[in-house]
mmCIF file with all atom_site columns, C-alpha atoms in Angstrom:
data_model
loop_
_atom_site.group_PDB
_atom_site.id
_atom_site.type_symbol
_atom_site.label_atom_id
_atom_site.label_alt_id
_atom_site.label_comp_id
_atom_site.label_asym_id
_atom_site.label_entity_id
_atom_site.label_seq_id
_atom_site.pdbx_PDB_ins_code
_atom_site.Cartn_x
_atom_site.Cartn_y
_atom_site.Cartn_z
_atom_site.occupancy
_atom_site.B_iso_or_equiv
_atom_site.pdbx_formal_charge
_atom_site.auth_seq_id
_atom_site.auth_comp_id
_atom_site.auth_asym_id
_atom_site.auth_atom_id
_atom_site.pdbx_PDB_model_num
ATOM 1   C CA . ALA A 1 1   ? 142.423 133.914 114.232 1.00 0.00 ? 274 ALA A CA 1
ATOM 2   C CA . ILE A 1 2   ? 142.314 137.182 112.310 1.00 0.00 ? 275 ILE A CA 1
ATOM 3   C CA . ALA A 1 3   ? 142.927 140.586 113.891 1.00 0.00 ? 276 ALA A CA 1
ATOM 4   C CA . LEU A 1 4   ? 141.412 143.491 111.961 1.00 0.00 ? 277 LEU A CA 1
ATOM 5   C CA . PRO A 1 5   ? 142.732 147.024 112.453 1.00 0.00 ? 278 PRO A CA 1
ATOM 6   C CA . GLU A 1 6   ? 140.813 149.645 114.384 1.00 0.00 ? 279 GLU A CA 1
ATOM 7   C CA . GLY A 1 7   ? 138.948 152.158 112.234 1.00 0.00 ? 280 GLY A CA 1
ATOM 8   C CA . ILE A 1 8   ? 136.857 149.579 110.386 1.00 0.00 ? 281 ILE A CA 1
ATOM 9   C CA . THR A 1 9   ? 133.168 150.366 110.873 1.00 0.00 ? 282 THR A CA 1
ATOM 10  C CA . THR A 1 10  ? 131.434 147.538 108.976 1.00 0.00 ? 283 THR A CA 1
ATOM 11  C CA . LEU A 1 11  ? 131.860 143.791 108.711 1.00 0.00 ? 284 LEU A CA 1
ATOM 12  C CA . SER A 1 12  ? 130.339 143.295 105.266 1.00 0.00 ? 285 SER A CA 1
ATOM 13  C CA . ASP A 1 13  ? 127.972 140.612 103.967 1.00 0.00 ? 286 ASP A CA 1
ATOM 14  C CA . ASN A 1 14  ? 129.464 137.095 104.010 1.00 0.00 ? 287 ASN A CA 1
ATOM 15  C CA . LEU A 1 15  ? 132.856 138.530 105.026 1.00 0.00 ? 288 LEU A CA 1
ATOM 16  C CA . PHE A 1 16  ? 134.202 135.342 106.634 1.00 0.00 ? 289 PHE A CA 1
ATOM 17  C CA . TYR A 1 17  ? 131.352 133.011 105.648 1.00 0.00 ? 290 TYR A CA 1
ATOM 18  C CA . ASN A 1 18  ? 132.174 129.316 105.955 1.00 0.00 ? 291 ASN A CA 1
ATOM 19  C CA . THR A 1 19  ? 135.815 129.833 106.857 1.00 0.00 ? 292 THR A CA 1
ATOM 20  C CA . GLY A 1 20  ? 137.766 127.930 109.494 1.00 0.00 ? 293 GLY A CA 1
ATOM 21  C CA . LEU A 1 21  ? 138.016 130.819 111.951 1.00 0.00 ? 294 LEU A CA 1
ATOM 22  C CA . THR A 1 22  ? 138.103 129.532 115.519 1.00 0.00 ? 295 THR A CA 1
ATOM 23  C CA . SER A 1 23  ? 138.287 132.947 117.198 1.00 0.00 ? 296 SER A CA 1
ATOM 24  C CA . PHE A 1 24  ? 137.614 136.504 116.156 1.00 0.00 ? 297 PHE A CA 1
ATOM 25  C CA . VAL A 1 25  ? 137.781 139.927 117.781 1.00 0.00 ? 298 VAL A CA 1
ATOM 26  C CA . ILE A 1 26  ? 135.365 142.568 116.494 1.00 0.00 ? 299 ILE A CA 1
ATOM 27  C CA . PRO A 1 27  ? 137.201 145.915 116.478 1.00 0.00 ? 300 PRO A CA 1
ATOM 28  C CA . GLU A 1 28  ? 135.833 148.539 118.862 1.00 0.00 ? 301 GLU A CA 1
ATOM 29  C CA . SER A 1 29  ? 135.212 150.866 115.902 1.00 0.00 ? 302 SER A CA 1
ATOM 30  C CA . VAL A 1 30  ? 132.681 148.534 114.234 1.00 0.00 ? 303 VAL A CA 1
ATOM 31  C CA . THR A 1 31  ? 129.080 149.768 114.172 1.00 0.00 ? 304 THR A CA 1
ATOM 32  C CA . ARG A 1 32  ? 127.508 147.170 111.854 1.00 0.00 ? 305 ARG A CA 1
ATOM 33  C CA . VAL A 1 33  ? 127.893 143.418 111.455 1.00 0.00 ? 306 VAL A CA 1
ATOM 34  C CA . GLU A 1 34  ? 126.149 142.626 108.199 1.00 0.00 ? 307 GLU A CA 1
ATOM 35  C CA . PHE A 1 35  ? 124.378 139.563 106.755 1.00 0.00 ? 308 PHE A CA 1
ATOM 36  C CA . ALA A 1 36  ? 126.192 136.246 107.376 1.00 0.00 ? 309 ALA A CA 1
ATOM 37  C CA . ALA A 1 37  ? 129.437 138.082 108.184 1.00 0.00 ? 310 ALA A CA 1
ATOM 38  C CA . LEU A 1 38  ? 130.681 135.279 110.456 1.00 0.00 ? 311 LEU A CA 1
ATOM 39  C CA . ALA A 1 39  ? 128.265 132.518 109.466 1.00 0.00 ? 312 ALA A CA 1
ATOM 40  C CA . GLY A 1 40  ? 129.570 128.976 109.305 1.00 0.00 ? 313 GLY A CA 1
ATOM 41  C CA . THR A 1 41  ? 132.778 129.732 111.168 1.00 0.00 ? 314 THR A CA 1
ATOM 42  C CA . LYS A 1 42  ? 134.130 127.657 114.051 1.00 0.00 ? 315 LYS A CA 1
ATOM 43  C CA . ILE A 1 43  ? 134.193 130.430 116.639 1.00 0.00 ? 316 ILE A CA 1
ATOM 44  C CA . THR A 1 44  ? 133.254 129.375 120.156 1.00 0.00 ? 317 THR A CA 1
ATOM 45  C CA . THR A 1 45  ? 132.603 132.780 121.739 1.00 0.00 ? 318 THR A CA 1
ATOM 46  C CA . ILE A 1 46  ? 132.173 136.345 120.519 1.00 0.00 ? 319 ILE A CA 1
ATOM 47  C CA . HIS A 1 47  ? 132.211 139.755 122.181 1.00 0.00 ? 320 HIS A CA 1
ATOM 48  C CA . ILE A 1 48  ? 130.045 142.585 120.849 1.00 0.00 ? 321 ILE A CA 1
ATOM 49  C CA . PRO A 1 49  ? 131.634 146.035 121.401 1.00 0.00 ? 322 PRO A CA 1
ATOM 50  C CA . ALA A 1 50  ? 129.651 149.030 122.645 1.00 0.00 ? 323 ALA A CA 1
ATOM 51  C CA . ASN A 1 51  ? 129.648 150.807 119.262 1.00 0.00 ? 324 ASN A CA 1
ATOM 52  C CA . VAL A 1 52  ? 127.814 148.022 117.410 1.00 0.00 ? 325 VAL A CA 1
ATOM 53  C CA . GLU A 1 53  ? 124.287 149.177 116.531 1.00 0.00 ? 326 GLU A CA 1
ATOM 54  C CA . PHE A 1 54  ? 123.211 146.435 114.122 1.00 0.00 ? 327 PHE A CA 1
ATOM 55  C CA . ILE A 1 55  ? 123.866 142.716 113.728 1.00 0.00 ? 328 ILE A CA 1
ATOM 56  C CA . GLY A 1 56  ? 122.326 141.380 110.541 1.00 0.00 ? 329 GLY A CA 1
ATOM 57  C CA . ASP A 1 57  ? 120.385 138.225 109.806 1.00 0.00 ? 330 ASP A CA 1
ATOM 58  C CA . ALA A 1 58  ? 122.434 135.014 109.642 1.00 0.00 ? 331 ALA A CA 1
ATOM 59  C CA . ALA A 1 59  ? 125.474 136.789 111.122 1.00 0.00 ? 332 ALA A CA 1
ATOM 60  C CA . PHE A 1 60  ? 126.268 133.716 113.255 1.00 0.00 ? 333 PHE A CA 1
ATOM 61  C CA . TYR A 1 61  ? 124.165 131.141 111.401 1.00 0.00 ? 334 TYR A CA 1
ATOM 62  C CA . GLY A 1 62  ? 125.713 127.706 111.448 1.00 0.00 ? 335 GLY A CA 1
ATOM 63  C CA . CYS A 1 63  ? 128.361 128.530 114.067 1.00 0.00 ? 336 CYS A CA 1
ATOM 64  C CA . THR A 1 64  ? 127.891 125.108 115.607 1.00 0.00 ? 337 THR A CA 1
ATOM 65  C CA . ASN A 1 65  ? 130.749 125.525 118.099 1.00 0.00 ? 338 ASN A CA 1
ATOM 66  C CA . MET A 1 66  ? 129.442 128.804 119.460 1.00 0.00 ? 339 MET A CA 1
ATOM 67  C CA . THR A 1 67  ? 128.458 128.519 123.118 1.00 0.00 ? 340 THR A CA 1
ATOM 68  C CA . GLY A 1 68  ? 128.887 132.079 124.407 1.00 0.00 ? 341 GLY A CA 1
ATOM 69  C CA . ILE A 1 69  ? 128.268 135.704 123.518 1.00 0.00 ? 342 ILE A CA 1
ATOM 70  C CA . THR A 1 70  ? 128.948 138.819 125.582 1.00 0.00 ? 343 THR A CA 1
ATOM 71  C CA . PHE A 1 71  ? 127.962 142.424 125.036 1.00 0.00 ? 344 PHE A CA 1
ATOM 72  C CA . ALA A 1 72  ? 129.762 145.554 126.183 1.00 0.00 ? 345 ALA A CA 1
ATOM 73  C CA . ASP A 1 73  ? 127.622 148.082 128.015 1.00 0.00 ? 346 ASP A CA 1
ATOM 74  C CA . GLY A 1 74  ? 126.686 151.097 125.942 1.00 0.00 ? 347 GLY A CA 1
ATOM 75  C CA . ASP A 1 75  ? 124.055 153.699 125.192 1.00 0.00 ? 348 ASP A CA 1
ATOM 76  C CA . LYS A 1 76  ? 123.487 153.042 121.486 1.00 0.00 ? 349 LYS A CA 1
ATOM 77  C CA . PRO A 1 77  ? 120.319 151.099 120.582 1.00 0.00 ? 350 PRO A CA 1
ATOM 78  C CA . LEU A 1 78  ? 121.148 147.686 119.154 1.00 0.00 ? 351 LEU A CA 1
ATOM 79  C CA . GLU A 1 79  ? 119.115 145.695 116.610 1.00 0.00 ? 352 GLU A CA 1
ATOM 80  C CA . LEU A 1 80  ? 119.626 141.935 116.531 1.00 0.00 ? 353 LEU A CA 1
ATOM 81  C CA . GLY A 1 81  ? 118.476 140.830 113.079 1.00 0.00 ? 354 GLY A CA 1
ATOM 82  C CA . THR A 1 82  ? 115.571 142.273 111.124 1.00 0.00 ? 355 THR A CA 1
ATOM 83  C CA . LEU A 1 83  ? 111.823 141.984 111.517 1.00 0.00 ? 356 LEU A CA 1
ATOM 84  C CA . GLU A 1 84  ? 111.563 141.669 107.719 1.00 0.00 ? 357 GLU A CA 1
ATOM 85  C CA . ASN A 1 85  ? 113.485 138.380 107.486 1.00 0.00 ? 358 ASN A CA 1
ATOM 86  C CA . THR A 1 86  ? 111.306 135.716 105.842 1.00 0.00 ? 359 THR A CA 1
ATOM 87  C CA . LYS A 1 87  ? 113.767 132.802 105.727 1.00 0.00 ? 360 LYS A CA 1
ATOM 88  C CA . ALA A 1 88  ? 114.380 130.420 108.604 1.00 0.00 ? 361 ALA A CA 1
ATOM 89  C CA . ALA A 1 89  ? 117.815 129.705 107.144 1.00 0.00 ? 362 ALA A CA 1
ATOM 90  C CA . ASP A 1 90  ? 118.759 133.343 107.745 1.00 0.00 ? 363 ASP A CA 1
ATOM 91  C CA . GLY A 1 91  ? 118.146 133.298 111.495 1.00 0.00 ? 364 GLY A CA 1
ATOM 92  C CA . LEU A 1 92  ? 120.806 135.242 113.369 1.00 0.00 ? 365 LEU A CA 1
ATOM 93  C CA . PHE A 1 93  ? 121.788 132.534 115.890 1.00 0.00 ? 366 PHE A CA 1
ATOM 94  C CA . CYS A 1 94  ? 120.382 129.422 114.153 1.00 0.00 ? 367 CYS A CA 1
ATOM 95  C CA . GLY A 1 95  ? 122.648 126.440 114.673 1.00 0.00 ? 368 GLY A CA 1
ATOM 96  C CA . THR A 1 96  ? 124.606 127.869 117.597 1.00 0.00 ? 369 THR A CA 1
ATOM 97  C CA . LYS A 1 97  ? 124.800 126.138 120.964 1.00 0.00 ? 370 LYS A CA 1
ATOM 98  C CA . LEU A 1 98  ? 123.860 129.046 123.230 1.00 0.00 ? 371 LEU A CA 1
ATOM 99  C CA . ALA A 1 99  ? 122.276 127.709 126.425 1.00 0.00 ? 372 ALA A CA 1
ATOM 100 C CA . THR A 1 100 ? 121.266 131.014 128.009 1.00 0.00 ? 373 THR A CA 1
ATOM 101 C CA . PHE A 1 101 ? 120.654 134.464 126.611 1.00 0.00 ? 374 PHE A CA 1
ATOM 102 C CA . THR A 1 102 ? 120.360 137.584 128.712 1.00 0.00 ? 375 THR A CA 1
ATOM 103 C CA . VAL A 1 103 ? 119.084 140.338 126.453 1.00 0.00 ? 376 VAL A CA 1
ATOM 104 C CA . PRO A 1 104 ? 121.361 143.375 126.836 1.00 0.00 ? 377 PRO A CA 1
ATOM 105 C CA . ASN A 1 105 ? 119.544 146.478 128.051 1.00 0.00 ? 378 ASN A CA 1
ATOM 106 C CA . ARG A 1 106 ? 120.306 148.413 124.863 1.00 0.00 ? 379 ARG A CA 1
ATOM 107 C CA . VAL A 1 107 ? 118.776 145.822 122.504 1.00 0.00 ? 380 VAL A CA 1
ATOM 108 C CA . ILE A 1 108 ? 115.580 147.195 120.944 1.00 0.00 ? 381 ILE A CA 1
ATOM 109 C CA . GLN A 1 109 ? 114.574 144.301 118.692 1.00 0.00 ? 382 GLN A CA 1
ATOM 110 C CA . ILE A 1 110 ? 115.169 140.606 118.163 1.00 0.00 ? 383 ILE A CA 1
ATOM 111 C CA . GLY A 1 111 ? 114.578 139.786 114.520 1.00 0.00 ? 384 GLY A CA 1
ATOM 112 C CA . ALA A 1 112 ? 112.559 137.075 112.835 1.00 0.00 ? 385 ALA A CA 1
ATOM 113 C CA . TYR A 1 113 ? 113.927 133.515 113.177 1.00 0.00 ? 386 TYR A CA 1
ATOM 114 C CA . ALA A 1 114 ? 116.790 134.793 115.384 1.00 0.00 ? 387 ALA A CA 1
ATOM 115 C CA . PHE A 1 115 ? 116.866 131.656 117.572 1.00 0.00 ? 388 PHE A CA 1
ATOM 116 C CA . HIS A 1 116 ? 114.737 129.431 115.332 1.00 0.00 ? 389 HIS A CA 1
ATOM 117 C CA . ASN A 1 117 ? 115.144 125.716 116.082 1.00 0.00 ? 390 ASN A CA 1
ATOM 118 C CA . GLN A 1 118 ? 117.675 126.554 118.795 1.00 0.00 ? 391 GLN A CA 1
ATOM 119 C CA . THR A 1 119 ? 117.367 123.370 120.862 1.00 0.00 ? 392 THR A CA 1
ATOM 120 C CA . SER A 1 120 ? 120.182 124.161 123.313 1.00 0.00 ? 393 SER A CA 1
ATOM 121 C CA . LEU A 1 121 ? 118.589 127.325 124.666 1.00 0.00 ? 394 LEU A CA 1
ATOM 122 C CA . THR A 1 122 ? 117.100 126.919 128.148 1.00 0.00 ? 395 THR A CA 1
ATOM 123 C CA . THR A 1 123 ? 116.769 130.461 129.510 1.00 0.00 ? 396 THR A CA 1
ATOM 124 C CA . VAL A 1 124 ? 115.922 133.883 128.042 1.00 0.00 ? 397 VAL A CA 1
ATOM 125 C CA . THR A 1 125 ? 116.032 136.812 130.452 1.00 0.00 ? 398 THR A CA 1
ATOM 126 C CA . MET A 1 126 ? 115.217 140.497 130.053 1.00 0.00 ? 399 MET A CA 1
ATOM 127 C CA . GLY A 1 127 ? 116.082 142.766 132.958 1.00 0.00 ? 400 GLY A CA 1
ATOM 128 C CA . ALA A 1 128 ? 114.188 145.665 134.492 1.00 0.00 ? 401 ALA A CA 1
ATOM 129 C CA . ASP A 1 129 ? 116.048 148.174 132.298 1.00 0.00 ? 402 ASP A CA 1
ATOM 130 C CA . CYS A 1 130 ? 115.808 146.191 129.055 1.00 0.00 ? 403 CYS A CA 1
ATOM 131 C CA . GLN A 1 131 ? 114.693 148.403 126.141 1.00 0.00 ? 404 GLN A CA 1
ATOM 132 C CA . LEU A 1 132 ? 113.532 145.559 123.874 1.00 0.00 ? 405 LEU A CA 1
ATOM 133 C CA . THR A 1 133 ? 110.253 146.451 122.127 1.00 0.00 ? 406 THR A CA 1
ATOM 134 C CA . ASP A 1 134 ? 109.892 143.914 119.285 1.00 0.00 ? 407 ASP A CA 1
ATOM 135 C CA . ILE A 1 135 ? 110.229 140.129 119.160 1.00 0.00 ? 408 ILE A CA 1
ATOM 136 C CA . GLY A 1 136 ? 110.116 138.924 115.560 1.00 0.00 ? 409 GLY A CA 1
ATOM 137 C CA . ARG A 1 137 ? 108.234 136.098 113.854 1.00 0.00 ? 410 ARG A CA 1
ATOM 138 C CA . TYR A 1 138 ? 109.500 132.642 114.811 1.00 0.00 ? 411 TYR A CA 1
ATOM 139 C CA . ALA A 1 139 ? 112.233 134.308 116.894 1.00 0.00 ? 412 ALA A CA 1
ATOM 140 C CA . PHE A 1 140 ? 112.325 131.492 119.478 1.00 0.00 ? 413 PHE A CA 1
ATOM 141 C CA . ALA A 1 141 ? 110.139 128.920 117.718 1.00 0.00 ? 414 ALA A CA 1
ATOM 142 C CA . VAL A 1 142 ? 111.173 125.285 117.534 1.00 0.00 ? 415 VAL A CA 1
ATOM 143 C CA . GLU A 1 143 ? 109.710 123.373 114.608 1.00 0.00 ? 416 GLU A CA 1
ATOM 144 C CA . SER A 1 144 ? 112.356 120.665 114.314 1.00 0.00 ? 417 SER A CA 1
ATOM 145 C CA . GLY A 1 145 ? 113.529 118.903 117.459 1.00 0.00 ? 418 GLY A CA 1
ATOM 146 C CA . THR A 1 146 ? 112.484 119.602 121.028 1.00 0.00 ? 419 THR A CA 1
ATOM 147 C CA . SER A 1 147 ? 112.758 122.957 122.723 1.00 0.00 ? 420 SER A CA 1
ATOM 148 C CA . LYS A 1 148 ? 114.538 123.247 126.069 1.00 0.00 ? 421 LYS A CA 1
ATOM 149 C CA . LEU A 1 149 ? 113.442 126.818 126.651 1.00 0.00 ? 422 LEU A CA 1
ATOM 150 C CA . THR A 1 150 ? 111.670 126.602 129.987 1.00 0.00 ? 423 THR A CA 1
ATOM 151 C CA . SER A 1 151 ? 112.558 129.931 131.590 1.00 0.00 ? 424 SER A CA 1
ATOM 152 C CA . LEU A 1 152 ? 111.367 133.196 130.023 1.00 0.00 ? 425 LEU A CA 1
ATOM 153 C CA . THR A 1 153 ? 111.222 136.660 131.523 1.00 0.00 ? 426 THR A CA 1
ATOM 154 C CA . LEU A 1 154 ? 109.777 139.359 129.266 1.00 0.00 ? 427 LEU A CA 1
ATOM 155 C CA . GLY A 1 155 ? 111.083 142.892 129.708 1.00 0.00 ? 428 GLY A CA 1
ATOM 156 C CA . PRO A 1 156 ? 109.052 145.936 130.776 1.00 0.00 ? 429 PRO A CA 1
ATOM 157 C CA . ASN A 1 157 ? 109.186 147.637 127.360 1.00 0.00 ? 430 ASN A CA 1
ATOM 158 C CA . VAL A 1 158 ? 108.110 144.821 125.049 1.00 0.00 ? 431 VAL A CA 1
ATOM 159 C CA . LYS A 1 159 ? 105.350 146.055 122.749 1.00 0.00 ? 432 LYS A CA 1
ATOM 160 C CA . ASN A 1 160 ? 105.054 143.553 119.906 1.00 0.00 ? 433 ASN A CA 1
ATOM 161 C CA . ILE A 1 161 ? 105.300 139.767 120.059 1.00 0.00 ? 434 ILE A CA 1
ATOM 162 C CA . LEU A 1 162 ? 104.947 138.681 116.461 1.00 0.00 ? 435 LEU A CA 1
ATOM 163 C CA . ALA A 1 163 ? 103.514 135.486 114.962 1.00 0.00 ? 436 ALA A CA 1
ATOM 164 C CA . TYR A 1 164 ? 104.936 132.143 116.115 1.00 0.00 ? 437 TYR A CA 1
ATOM 165 C CA . ALA A 1 165 ? 107.519 133.952 118.278 1.00 0.00 ? 438 ALA A CA 1
ATOM 166 C CA . PHE A 1 166 ? 107.616 131.199 120.928 1.00 0.00 ? 439 PHE A CA 1
ATOM 167 C CA . TYR A 1 167 ? 105.836 128.464 118.965 1.00 0.00 ? 440 TYR A CA 1
ATOM 168 C CA . LYS A 1 168 ? 106.352 125.018 120.494 1.00 0.00 ? 441 LYS A CA 1
ATOM 169 C CA . SER A 1 169 ? 108.848 126.312 123.026 1.00 0.00 ? 442 SER A CA 1
ATOM 170 C CA . LYS A 1 170 ? 108.446 124.955 126.539 1.00 0.00 ? 443 LYS A CA 1
ATOM 171 C CA . VAL A 1 171 ? 108.188 128.490 127.747 1.00 0.00 ? 444 VAL A CA 1
ATOM 172 C CA . THR A 1 172 ? 107.517 128.335 131.456 1.00 0.00 ? 445 THR A CA 1
ATOM 173 C CA . ASN A 1 173 ? 105.043 127.162 134.041 1.00 0.00 ? 446 ASN A CA 1
ATOM 174 C CA . THR A 1 174 ? 104.014 130.780 134.647 1.00 0.00 ? 447 THR A CA 1
ATOM 175 C CA . LEU A 1 175 ? 104.150 133.438 131.940 1.00 0.00 ? 448 LEU A CA 1
ATOM 176 C CA . THR A 1 176 ? 103.659 137.120 132.736 1.00 0.00 ? 449 THR A CA 1
ATOM 177 C CA . ILE A 1 177 ? 102.696 139.451 129.874 1.00 0.00 ? 450 ILE A CA 1
ATOM 178 C CA . PRO A 1 178 ? 104.017 142.906 130.793 1.00 0.00 ? 451 PRO A CA 1
ATOM 179 C CA . LYS A 1 179 ? 101.647 145.882 130.759 1.00 0.00 ? 452 LYS A CA 1
ATOM 180 C CA . SER A 1 180 ? 103.739 147.387 127.959 1.00 0.00 ? 453 SER A CA 1
ATOM 181 C CA . VAL A 1 181 ? 102.621 144.757 125.422 1.00 0.00 ? 454 VAL A CA 1
ATOM 182 C CA . GLU A 1 182 ? 100.290 146.141 122.757 1.00 0.00 ? 455 GLU A CA 1
ATOM 183 C CA . ARG A 1 183 ? 100.156 143.307 120.209 1.00 0.00 ? 456 ARG A CA 1
ATOM 184 C CA . ILE A 1 184 ? 100.462 139.531 120.323 1.00 0.00 ? 457 ILE A CA 1
ATOM 185 C CA . GLU A 1 185 ? 100.128 137.889 116.923 1.00 0.00 ? 458 GLU A CA 1
ATOM 186 C CA . ASP A 1 186 ? 98.747  134.481 115.976 1.00 0.00 ? 459 ASP A CA 1
ATOM 187 C CA . ARG A 1 187 ? 100.302 131.308 117.389 1.00 0.00 ? 460 ARG A CA 1
ATOM 188 C CA . ALA A 1 188 ? 102.867 133.332 119.352 1.00 0.00 ? 461 ALA A CA 1
ATOM 189 C CA . PHE A 1 189 ? 102.712 130.920 122.286 1.00 0.00 ? 462 PHE A CA 1
ATOM 190 C CA . GLN A 1 190 ? 101.002 127.938 120.684 1.00 0.00 ? 463 GLN A CA 1
ATOM 191 C CA . SER A 1 191 ? 101.910 124.531 122.138 1.00 0.00 ? 464 SER A CA 1
ATOM 192 C CA . ALA A 1 192 ? 104.194 125.896 124.832 1.00 0.00 ? 465 ALA A CA 1
ATOM 193 C CA . ASN A 1 193 ? 104.065 124.600 128.399 1.00 0.00 ? 466 ASN A CA 1
ATOM 194 C CA . ILE A 1 194 ? 102.237 127.454 130.103 1.00 0.00 ? 467 ILE A CA 1
ATOM 195 C CA . LYS A 1 195 ? 100.319 126.506 133.231 1.00 0.00 ? 468 LYS A CA 1
ATOM 196 C CA . GLN A 1 196 ? 99.494  129.983 134.497 1.00 0.00 ? 469 GLN A CA 1
ATOM 197 C CA . LEU A 1 197 ? 99.065  133.111 132.383 1.00 0.00 ? 470 LEU A CA 1
ATOM 198 C CA . ILE A 1 198 ? 99.239  136.542 134.020 1.00 0.00 ? 471 ILE A CA 1
ATOM 199 C CA . PHE A 1 199 ? 98.504  139.850 132.317 1.00 0.00 ? 472 PHE A CA 1
ATOM 200 C CA . GLU A 1 200 ? 100.167 142.634 134.270 1.00 0.00 ? 473 GLU A CA 1
ATOM 201 C CA . ALA A 1 201 ? 97.735  145.349 135.285 1.00 0.00 ? 474 ALA A CA 1
ATOM 202 C CA . GLY A 1 202 ? 98.135  149.048 134.575 1.00 0.00 ? 475 GLY A CA 1
ATOM 203 C CA . GLY A 1 203 ? 98.751  149.190 130.852 1.00 0.00 ? 476 GLY A CA 1
ATOM 204 C CA . THR A 1 204 ? 97.931  152.497 129.159 1.00 0.00 ? 477 THR A CA 1
ATOM 205 C CA . ALA A 1 205 ? 97.639  151.219 125.566 1.00 0.00 ? 478 ALA A CA 1
ATOM 206 C CA . PRO A 1 206 ? 95.107  148.699 124.210 1.00 0.00 ? 479 PRO A CA 1
ATOM 207 C CA . LEU A 1 207 ? 96.256  145.096 123.857 1.00 0.00 ? 480 LEU A CA 1
ATOM 208 C CA . THR A 1 208 ? 95.418  143.431 120.546 1.00 0.00 ? 481 THR A CA 1
ATOM 209 C CA . MET A 1 209 ? 95.410  139.666 120.075 1.00 0.00 ? 482 MET A CA 1
ATOM 210 C CA . GLU A 1 210 ? 95.945  139.574 116.337 1.00 0.00 ? 483 GLU A CA 1
ATOM 211 C CA . GLY A 1 211 ? 95.164  136.321 114.546 1.00 0.00 ? 484 GLY A CA 1
ATOM 212 C CA . LYS A 1 212 ? 94.329  132.913 115.968 1.00 0.00 ? 485 LYS A CA 1
ATOM 213 C CA . TYR A 1 213 ? 95.604  130.070 118.147 1.00 0.00 ? 486 TYR A CA 1
ATOM 214 C CA . THR A 1 214 ? 97.676  132.496 120.218 1.00 0.00 ? 487 THR A CA 1
ATOM 215 C CA . PHE A 1 215 ? 97.766  130.289 123.335 1.00 0.00 ? 488 PHE A CA 1
ATOM 216 C CA . SER A 1 216 ? 96.255  127.083 121.964 1.00 0.00 ? 489 SER A CA 1
ATOM 217 C CA . GLY A 1 217 ? 97.854  123.730 122.669 1.00 0.00 ? 490 GLY A CA 1
ATOM 218 C CA . ASN A 1 218 ? 98.898  124.627 126.223 1.00 0.00 ? 491 ASN A CA 1
ATOM 219 C CA . ALA A 1 219 ? 97.263  121.560 127.654 1.00 0.00 ? 492 ALA A CA 1
ATOM 220 C CA . ASN A 1 220 ? 98.164  122.347 131.264 1.00 0.00 ? 493 ASN A CA 1
ATOM 221 C CA . LEU A 1 221 ? 96.898  125.922 131.213 1.00 0.00 ? 494 LEU A CA 1
ATOM 222 C CA . THR A 1 222 ? 94.223  126.167 133.871 1.00 0.00 ? 495 THR A CA 1
#
């Protein structure tokens, strides 16, 4: 384990990449965890302090022993990865063994490929006060292996569900699209396991289905 002094504000790119760290404490003063900062380490759990506002792509990529993550409550908006990421290999949590993920209320975006090919994940939950607006391309898609994601609750502030976001996941028997959603891109829910699809009434903004095959391949959808 390594203990860094308080006062540090940034964990820089590739800081401990591919080291043998088995545990790590992020100082309370840190505001940014940059690209691949802890990627490839042997940490099992990590705690995200309240001051952290940004966790970069690949920050925990390849942490194959990682089974838990906790977040301190806070008021600062938090970005998990970037929407601009174009590489599956740079997914924030790719290769971890997280089984459940409750999106902290202060998270405003989940970046592209964040949980790509995450075959241990069973449940993703967003609470009534969740501020998440954007779910990136391929964020929860499974292209290699079989998805175990069967339980999904979308938060009340989600606006954009980008292409392939839940591609080939086994999303849920019933999926509710909140009234806040304004855009769902192509193949976002293709080949999931949706049996009932509900669009929440009362939305004030238009909803755009952008692209093709958005809900195709859901053979049990009636």
